[in-house]
PDB file of C-alpha atoms in Angstrom:
ATOM      1  CA  ASP A 109      19.026  -2.375  -8.948  1.00 65.00           C
ATOM      2  CA  ALA A 110      17.471   0.833  -7.686  1.00 74.00           C
ATOM      3  CA  GLY A 111      14.145   0.436  -6.009  1.00 91.00           C
ATOM      4  CA  VAL A 112      11.319   2.930  -6.107  1.00 95.00           C
ATOM      5  CA  THR A 113      12.506   6.480  -5.559  1.00 96.00           C
ATOM      6  CA  GLN A 114      10.471   9.537  -4.641  1.00 97.00           C
ATOM      7  CA  SER A 115      11.227  13.212  -4.436  1.00 97.00           C
ATOM      8  CA  PRO A 116      11.226  15.344  -2.469  1.00 97.00           C
ATOM      9  CA  THR A 117      11.367  13.565   0.886  1.00 96.00           C
ATOM     10  CA  HIS A 118       9.758  16.426   2.788  1.00 96.00           C
ATOM     11  CA  LEU A 119       7.742  19.416   1.697  1.00 96.00           C
ATOM     12  CA  ILE A 120       6.037  22.277   3.496  1.00 98.00           C
ATOM     13  CA  LYS A 121       3.354  24.233   1.651  1.00 98.00           C
ATOM     14  CA  THR A 122       0.742  26.836   2.468  1.00 98.00           C
ATOM     15  CA  ARG A 123      -2.995  26.388   2.052  1.00 98.00           C
ATOM     16  CA  GLY A 124      -4.124  27.150  -1.493  1.00 98.00           C
ATOM     17  CA  GLN A 125      -0.765  26.361  -3.062  1.00 98.00           C
ATOM     18  CA  GLN A 126      -0.045  23.623  -5.550  1.00 98.00           C
ATOM     19  CA  VAL A 127       2.452  20.783  -5.200  1.00 98.00           C
ATOM     20  CA  THR A 128       4.071  18.217  -7.498  1.00 98.00           C
ATOM     21  CA  LEU A 129       5.511  14.969  -6.201  1.00 98.00           C
ATOM     22  CA  ARG A 130       7.660  12.665  -8.290  1.00 98.00           C
ATOM     23  CA  CYS A 131       8.202   8.939  -8.459  1.00 98.00           C
ATOM     24  CA  SER A 132      10.545   6.659 -10.383  1.00 97.00           C
ATOM     25  CA  PRO A 133       9.464   3.018 -10.443  1.00 95.00           C
ATOM     26  CA  LYS A 134      11.594  -0.030  -9.826  1.00 93.00           C
ATOM     27  CA  SER A 135      13.419  -1.238 -12.911  1.00 92.00           C
ATOM     28  CA  GLY A 136      11.199  -3.517 -14.995  1.00 89.00           C
ATOM     29  CA  HIS A 137       7.953  -2.154 -13.565  1.00 91.00           C
ATOM     30  CA  ASP A 138       5.385  -0.481 -15.783  1.00 91.00           C
ATOM     31  CA  THR A 139       2.675   0.580 -13.366  1.00 92.00           C
ATOM     32  CA  VAL A 140       2.646   3.275 -10.725  1.00 94.00           C
ATOM     33  CA  SER A 141       0.094   3.698  -7.957  1.00 93.00           C
ATOM     34  CA  TRP A 142      -0.164   6.620  -5.569  1.00 96.00           C
ATOM     35  CA  TYR A 143      -1.383   6.453  -1.990  1.00 96.00           C
ATOM     36  CA  GLN A 144      -2.024   8.922   0.795  1.00 97.00           C
ATOM     37  CA  GLN A 145      -1.231   7.720   4.302  1.00 95.00           C
ATOM     38  CA  ALA A 146      -2.355   9.715   7.305  1.00 93.00           C
ATOM     39  CA  LEU A 147      -0.655   9.101  10.629  1.00 89.00           C
ATOM     40  CA  GLY A 148      -1.745   5.804  12.178  1.00 87.00           C
ATOM     41  CA  GLN A 149      -3.815   4.748   9.192  1.00 91.00           C
ATOM     42  CA  GLY A 150      -3.449   2.478   6.206  1.00 92.00           C
ATOM     43  CA  PRO A 151      -2.557   3.816   2.760  1.00 94.00           C
ATOM     44  CA  GLN A 152      -5.525   5.254   0.857  1.00 94.00           C
ATOM     45  CA  PHE A 153      -5.528   4.599  -2.871  1.00 92.00           C
ATOM     46  CA  ILE A 154      -5.445   7.763  -4.988  1.00 95.00           C
ATOM     47  CA  PHE A 155      -4.967   6.421  -8.502  1.00 93.00           C
ATOM     48  CA  GLN A 156      -2.969   4.078 -10.675  1.00 92.00           C
ATOM     49  CA  TYR A 157      -1.203   4.767 -13.970  1.00 93.00           C
ATOM     50  CA  TYR A 158      -0.400   2.263 -16.676  1.00 91.00           C
ATOM     51  CA  GLU A 159       0.693   3.001 -20.241  1.00 90.00           C
ATOM     52  CA  GLU A 160       0.551   6.724 -19.474  1.00 93.00           C
ATOM     53  CA  GLU A 161      -3.145   6.591 -18.619  1.00 93.00           C
ATOM     54  CA  GLU A 162      -5.083   6.652 -15.389  1.00 92.00           C
ATOM     55  CA  ARG A 163      -6.242   3.075 -14.987  1.00 88.00           C
ATOM     56  CA  GLN A 164      -8.220   3.376 -11.783  1.00 88.00           C
ATOM     57  CA  ARG A 165      -9.021   6.080  -9.279  1.00 91.00           C
ATOM     58  CA  GLY A 166      -9.935   6.082  -5.609  1.00 90.00           C
ATOM     59  CA  ASN A 167     -12.222   8.494  -3.777  1.00 91.00           C
ATOM     60  CA  PHE A 168     -10.130  11.616  -4.174  1.00 95.00           C
ATOM     61  CA  PRO A 169     -11.287  14.951  -5.632  1.00 96.00           C
ATOM     62  CA  ASP A 170     -10.170  16.320  -8.974  1.00 96.00           C
ATOM     63  CA  ARG A 171      -7.632  18.489  -7.147  1.00 98.00           C
ATOM     64  CA  PHE A 172      -5.510  15.356  -7.241  1.00 98.00           C
ATOM     65  CA  SER A 173      -4.175  14.647 -10.694  1.00 97.00           C
ATOM     66  CA  GLY A 174      -1.319  12.702 -12.107  1.00 97.00           C
ATOM     67  CA  HIS A 175       0.760  11.852 -15.069  1.00 97.00           C
ATOM     68  CA  GLN A 176       2.906   8.983 -16.246  1.00 97.00           C
ATOM     69  CA  PHE A 177       5.766   9.496 -18.648  1.00 97.00           C
ATOM     70  CA  PRO A 178       7.044   7.166 -21.386  1.00 96.00           C
ATOM     71  CA  ASN A 179       9.859   6.020 -19.060  1.00 94.00           C
ATOM     72  CA  TYR A 180       7.149   4.920 -16.549  1.00 95.00           C
ATOM     73  CA  SER A 181       8.005   7.605 -14.002  1.00 97.00           C
ATOM     74  CA  SER A 182       5.071   9.477 -12.583  1.00 98.00           C
ATOM     75  CA  GLU A 183       3.989  12.732 -10.984  1.00 98.00           C
ATOM     76  CA  LEU A 184       1.247  13.486  -8.514  1.00 98.00           C
ATOM     77  CA  ASN A 185      -0.146  17.004  -8.544  1.00 98.00           C
ATOM     78  CA  VAL A 186      -2.335  18.460  -5.846  1.00 98.00           C
ATOM     79  CA  ASN A 187      -3.984  21.855  -6.389  1.00 97.00           C
ATOM     80  CA  ALA A 188      -5.557  24.235  -3.899  1.00 98.00           C
ATOM     81  CA  LEU A 189      -3.953  22.509  -0.920  1.00 98.00           C
ATOM     82  CA  LEU A 190      -5.999  22.027   2.239  1.00 98.00           C
ATOM     83  CA  LEU A 191      -4.745  21.399   5.759  1.00 97.00           C
ATOM     84  CA  GLY A 192      -6.233  17.912   5.477  1.00 96.00           C
ATOM     85  CA  ASP A 193      -3.874  17.101   2.634  1.00 98.00           C
ATOM     86  CA  SER A 194      -1.012  16.852   5.107  1.00 97.00           C
ATOM     87  CA  ALA A 195       0.127  13.234   4.975  1.00 97.00           C
ATOM     88  CA  LEU A 196       2.750  10.823   3.748  1.00 96.00           C
ATOM     89  CA  TYR A 197       2.368  10.272   0.017  1.00 98.00           C
ATOM     90  CA  LEU A 198       3.535   6.891  -1.130  1.00 97.00           C
ATOM     91  CA  CYS A 199       4.275   5.744  -4.619  1.00 96.00           C
ATOM     92  CA  ALA A 200       4.236   2.032  -5.418  1.00 94.00           C
ATOM     93  CA  SER A 201       5.348   0.384  -8.621  1.00 93.00           C
ATOM     94  CA  SER A 202       4.442  -3.011 -10.025  1.00 89.00           C
ATOM     95  CA  PHE A 203       4.440  -5.051 -13.189  1.00 86.00           C
ATOM     96  CA  ILE A 204       0.960  -5.607 -14.512  1.00 76.00           C
ATOM     97  CA  GLY A 205       1.783  -8.869 -16.248  1.00 61.00           C
ATOM     98  CA  PHE A 206      -1.416 -10.674 -16.931  1.00 48.00           C
ATOM     99  CA  GLY A 207      -3.599  -8.407 -14.867  1.00 55.00           C
ATOM    100  CA  GLY A 208      -4.160  -6.987 -11.444  1.00 58.00           C
ATOM    101  CA  SER A 209      -1.890  -4.761  -9.457  1.00 61.00           C
ATOM    102  CA  GLY A 210       0.776  -7.417  -8.866  1.00 72.00           C
ATOM    103  CA  GLU A 211       3.378  -7.189  -6.157  1.00 82.00           C
ATOM    104  CA  GLN A 212       3.719  -3.545  -5.259  1.00 87.00           C
ATOM    105  CA  TYR A 213       7.014  -2.077  -4.181  1.00 91.00           C
ATOM    106  CA  PHE A 214       6.728   1.145  -2.236  1.00 94.00           C
ATOM    107  CA  GLY A 215       9.006   4.133  -2.276  1.00 95.00           C
ATOM    108  CA  PRO A 216      10.102   5.900   0.918  1.00 93.00           C
ATOM    109  CA  GLY A 217       7.347   8.474   0.540  1.00 96.00           C
ATOM    110  CA  THR A 218       7.078  12.250   0.545  1.00 97.00           C
ATOM    111  CA  ARG A 219       5.970  13.842   3.786  1.00 96.00           C
ATOM    112  CA  LEU A 220       3.746  16.818   2.888  1.00 98.00           C
ATOM    113  CA  THR A 221       2.862  19.368   5.521  1.00 98.00           C
ATOM    114  CA  VAL A 222       0.281  22.034   4.710  1.00 98.00           C
ATOM    115  CA  THR A 223       0.220  25.067   7.000  1.00 97.00           C
TER     116      THR A 223
ATOM    117  CA  GLN B 116     -14.799  -0.253   0.934  1.00 78.00           C
ATOM    118  CA  GLN B 117     -11.801  -0.878   3.104  1.00 87.00           C
ATOM    119  CA  PRO B 118     -11.116  -4.401   4.346  1.00 92.00           C
ATOM    120  CA  VAL B 119     -11.453  -4.916   8.075  1.00 94.00           C
ATOM    121  CA  GLN B 120      -8.452  -6.170  10.001  1.00 96.00           C
ATOM    122  CA  SER B 121      -8.374  -7.799  13.385  1.00 96.00           C
ATOM    123  CA  PRO B 122      -6.986  -7.526  15.915  1.00 97.00           C
ATOM    124  CA  GLN B 123      -5.996  -3.854  15.912  1.00 96.00           C
ATOM    125  CA  ALA B 124      -2.934  -4.583  17.995  1.00 97.00           C
ATOM    126  CA  VAL B 125      -1.159  -7.571  19.477  1.00 97.00           C
ATOM    127  CA  ILE B 126       1.807  -7.965  21.802  1.00 97.00           C
ATOM    128  CA  LEU B 127       3.866 -11.140  21.724  1.00 96.00           C
ATOM    129  CA  ARG B 128       6.911 -12.614  23.366  1.00 97.00           C
ATOM    130  CA  GLU B 129       9.637 -13.913  21.101  1.00 97.00           C
ATOM    131  CA  GLY B 130       8.766 -17.395  19.905  1.00 96.00           C
ATOM    132  CA  GLU B 131       4.990 -16.973  20.216  1.00 97.00           C
ATOM    133  CA  ASP B 132       2.568 -17.273  17.320  1.00 96.00           C
ATOM    134  CA  ALA B 133       0.042 -14.765  15.991  1.00 96.00           C
ATOM    135  CA  VAL B 134      -2.789 -14.647  13.481  1.00 97.00           C
ATOM    136  CA  ILE B 135      -3.985 -11.501  11.751  1.00 97.00           C
ATOM    137  CA  ASN B 136      -7.294 -11.569   9.931  1.00 96.00           C
ATOM    138  CA  CYS B 137      -8.561  -9.538   6.999  1.00 95.00           C
ATOM    139  CA  SER B 138     -12.123  -9.585   5.723  1.00 93.00           C
ATOM    140  CA  SER B 139     -13.966  -7.838   2.924  1.00 88.00           C
ATOM    141  CA  SER B 140     -17.618  -7.175   2.241  1.00 85.00           C
ATOM    142  CA  LYS B 141     -17.047  -7.672  -1.492  1.00 82.00           C
ATOM    143  CA  ALA B 142     -15.669 -10.443  -3.683  1.00 77.00           C
ATOM    144  CA  LEU B 143     -11.924 -10.152  -4.048  1.00 75.00           C
ATOM    145  CA  TYR B 144      -9.564 -10.492  -6.964  1.00 77.00           C
ATOM    146  CA  SER B 145      -6.505 -10.789  -4.772  1.00 84.00           C
ATOM    147  CA  VAL B 146      -5.199 -10.164  -1.280  1.00 89.00           C
ATOM    148  CA  HIS B 147      -1.865  -8.511  -0.559  1.00 91.00           C
ATOM    149  CA  TRP B 148       0.008  -8.441   2.742  1.00 93.00           C
ATOM    150  CA  TYR B 149       2.539  -5.763   3.710  1.00 94.00           C
ATOM    151  CA  ARG B 150       4.545  -4.898   6.803  1.00 95.00           C
ATOM    152  CA  GLN B 151       5.465  -1.334   7.680  1.00 95.00           C
ATOM    153  CA  LYS B 152       7.973  -0.395  10.331  1.00 94.00           C
ATOM    154  CA  HIS B 153       7.795   2.981  11.987  1.00 89.00           C
ATOM    155  CA  GLY B 154       8.993   5.738   9.679  1.00 86.00           C
ATOM    156  CA  GLU B 155       9.507   3.383   6.755  1.00 90.00           C
ATOM    157  CA  ALA B 156       7.576   2.431   3.630  1.00 89.00           C
ATOM    158  CA  PRO B 157       5.397  -0.687   3.532  1.00 92.00           C
ATOM    159  CA  VAL B 158       7.277  -3.799   2.443  1.00 92.00           C
ATOM    160  CA  PHE B 159       5.616  -6.475   0.332  1.00 89.00           C
ATOM    161  CA  LEU B 160       5.223  -9.850   2.055  1.00 91.00           C
ATOM    162  CA  MET B 161       3.014 -11.894  -0.249  1.00 87.00           C
ATOM    163  CA  ILE B 162       0.072 -11.878  -2.617  1.00 86.00           C
ATOM    164  CA  LEU B 163      -2.680 -14.479  -2.872  1.00 87.00           C
ATOM    165  CA  LEU B 164      -4.459 -14.632  -6.182  1.00 79.00           C
ATOM    166  CA  LYS B 165      -7.112 -17.256  -5.798  1.00 70.00           C
ATOM    167  CA  GLY B 166      -9.305 -18.891  -3.275  1.00 64.00           C
ATOM    168  CA  GLY B 167      -7.727 -21.709  -1.361  1.00 63.00           C
ATOM    169  CA  GLU B 168      -4.260 -20.457  -2.083  1.00 66.00           C
ATOM    170  CA  GLN B 169      -1.737 -20.563   0.696  1.00 65.00           C
ATOM    171  CA  LYS B 170       1.719 -19.090   0.640  1.00 63.00           C
ATOM    172  CA  GLY B 171       4.570 -18.894   3.030  1.00 67.00           C
ATOM    173  CA  HIS B 172       7.972 -17.410   3.475  1.00 69.00           C
ATOM    174  CA  GLU B 173      10.052 -18.779   6.298  1.00 73.00           C
ATOM    175  CA  LYS B 174       7.769 -18.557   9.303  1.00 85.00           C
ATOM    176  CA  ILE B 175       5.190 -16.198   7.830  1.00 90.00           C
ATOM    177  CA  SER B 176       2.356 -17.676   5.815  1.00 91.00           C
ATOM    178  CA  ALA B 177      -1.098 -16.673   4.612  1.00 91.00           C
ATOM    179  CA  SER B 178      -4.308 -18.194   3.384  1.00 89.00           C
ATOM    180  CA  PHE B 179      -7.142 -16.864   1.234  1.00 87.00           C
ATOM    181  CA  ASN B 180     -10.702 -18.074   1.644  1.00 85.00           C
ATOM    182  CA  GLU B 181     -12.423 -16.694  -1.429  1.00 79.00           C
ATOM    183  CA  LYS B 182     -15.929 -17.785  -0.425  1.00 81.00           C
ATOM    184  CA  LYS B 183     -15.671 -16.127   2.953  1.00 79.00           C
ATOM    185  CA  GLN B 184     -13.868 -13.139   1.420  1.00 86.00           C
ATOM    186  CA  GLN B 185     -11.232 -13.504   4.097  1.00 89.00           C
ATOM    187  CA  SER B 186      -7.509 -13.864   4.405  1.00 92.00           C
ATOM    188  CA  SER B 187      -5.350 -14.663   7.385  1.00 93.00           C
ATOM    189  CA  LEU B 188      -1.670 -14.039   8.021  1.00 95.00           C
ATOM    190  CA  TYR B 189       0.108 -16.499  10.286  1.00 94.00           C
ATOM    191  CA  LEU B 190       3.322 -15.597  12.094  1.00 95.00           C
ATOM    192  CA  THR B 191       5.012 -18.586  13.674  1.00 93.00           C
ATOM    193  CA  ALA B 192       7.720 -18.475  16.332  1.00 93.00           C
ATOM    194  CA  SER B 193       7.820 -14.677  16.129  1.00 94.00           C
ATOM    195  CA  GLN B 194      11.113 -12.809  16.089  1.00 94.00           C
ATOM    196  CA  LEU B 195      11.880  -9.277  17.231  1.00 96.00           C
ATOM    197  CA  SER B 196      12.190  -8.283  13.564  1.00 94.00           C
ATOM    198  CA  TYR B 197       8.510  -9.113  13.020  1.00 95.00           C
ATOM    199  CA  SER B 198       7.470  -5.999  14.931  1.00 97.00           C
ATOM    200  CA  GLY B 199       5.634  -3.458  12.822  1.00 97.00           C
ATOM    201  CA  THR B 200       2.217  -2.712  11.426  1.00 97.00           C
ATOM    202  CA  TYR B 201       0.741  -5.292   9.097  1.00 97.00           C
ATOM    203  CA  PHE B 202      -1.644  -4.221   6.368  1.00 96.00           C
ATOM    204  CA  CYS B 203      -3.789  -6.321   4.144  1.00 94.00           C
ATOM    205  CA  GLY B 204      -4.685  -4.899   0.762  1.00 91.00           C
ATOM    206  CA  THR B 205      -7.642  -6.145  -1.196  1.00 87.00           C
ATOM    207  CA  GLU B 206      -8.026  -5.622  -4.883  1.00 80.00           C
ATOM    208  CA  ILE B 207     -11.379  -5.135  -6.547  1.00 74.00           C
ATOM    209  CA  ASP B 208     -11.470  -4.002 -10.190  1.00 71.00           C
ATOM    210  CA  ASN B 209      -7.884  -2.723 -10.075  1.00 70.00           C
ATOM    211  CA  ASP B 210      -8.767  -0.632  -7.027  1.00 77.00           C
ATOM    212  CA  MET B 211      -6.484  -1.396  -4.083  1.00 82.00           C
ATOM    213  CA  ARG B 212      -7.897  -0.840  -0.619  1.00 89.00           C
ATOM    214  CA  PHE B 213      -5.842  -1.257   2.538  1.00 92.00           C
ATOM    215  CA  GLY B 214      -7.073  -2.079   5.993  1.00 93.00           C
ATOM    216  CA  ALA B 215      -6.334   0.142   8.969  1.00 94.00           C
ATOM    217  CA  GLY B 216      -3.493  -2.138  10.006  1.00 96.00           C
ATOM    218  CA  THR B 217      -2.578  -4.430  12.892  1.00 97.00           C
ATOM    219  CA  ARG B 218       0.213  -3.222  15.135  1.00 97.00           C
ATOM    220  CA  LEU B 219       2.385  -6.163  16.161  1.00 97.00           C
ATOM    221  CA  THR B 220       4.922  -5.801  18.941  1.00 97.00           C
ATOM    222  CA  VAL B 221       7.329  -8.619  19.707  1.00 97.00           C
ATOM    223  CA  LYS B 222       9.133  -8.378  23.026  1.00 96.00           C
ATOM    224  CA  PRO B 223      12.215 -10.296  24.176  1.00 95.00           C
TER     225      PRO B 223
END
């Protein structure tokens, strides 16, 4: 059973560019959450997708957008990149069940460097 | 708001016990605990869904005091493999917030 997968593993972009990160959830999971983790800090919640809709959003600007596809995979898009966007981006999948975020299984992350 | 974890770091010898605390300024729906090793993704340890609940897996257990809006993670007879950064995640209205983490180092 494949766990959560993310692509690419590393990415280097220039300020002002746009980036798309991808995530495939663990088999049987229907919910995908995205997090930004700066070095030495805890993951910061960006947003969560369920049934192809954004279910909840953290304190991130509109430059951060996402999408969930019918097969539950998800994309995170970041426009007009800033140096401060450099971080590890983690995707976590879960099964909503009767409510809440449930047990979240994290992917290996995408390390984004903005120069 | 992010939950507050304490201590920020702890160093143990193999076989010693540790407690990591997590507190929130708001009422919680659930508390999640994760461990992250350097260069790896966080790994799920356990989730507590209601006040008074306690869970455990081998020598790692946790409690959730809903009234105090607190949770504690207990590591008993620590092993070298317990080293890593422990995060608590608190869920409020489907919004997950993680603490800054507690760095645990277990030495032989």
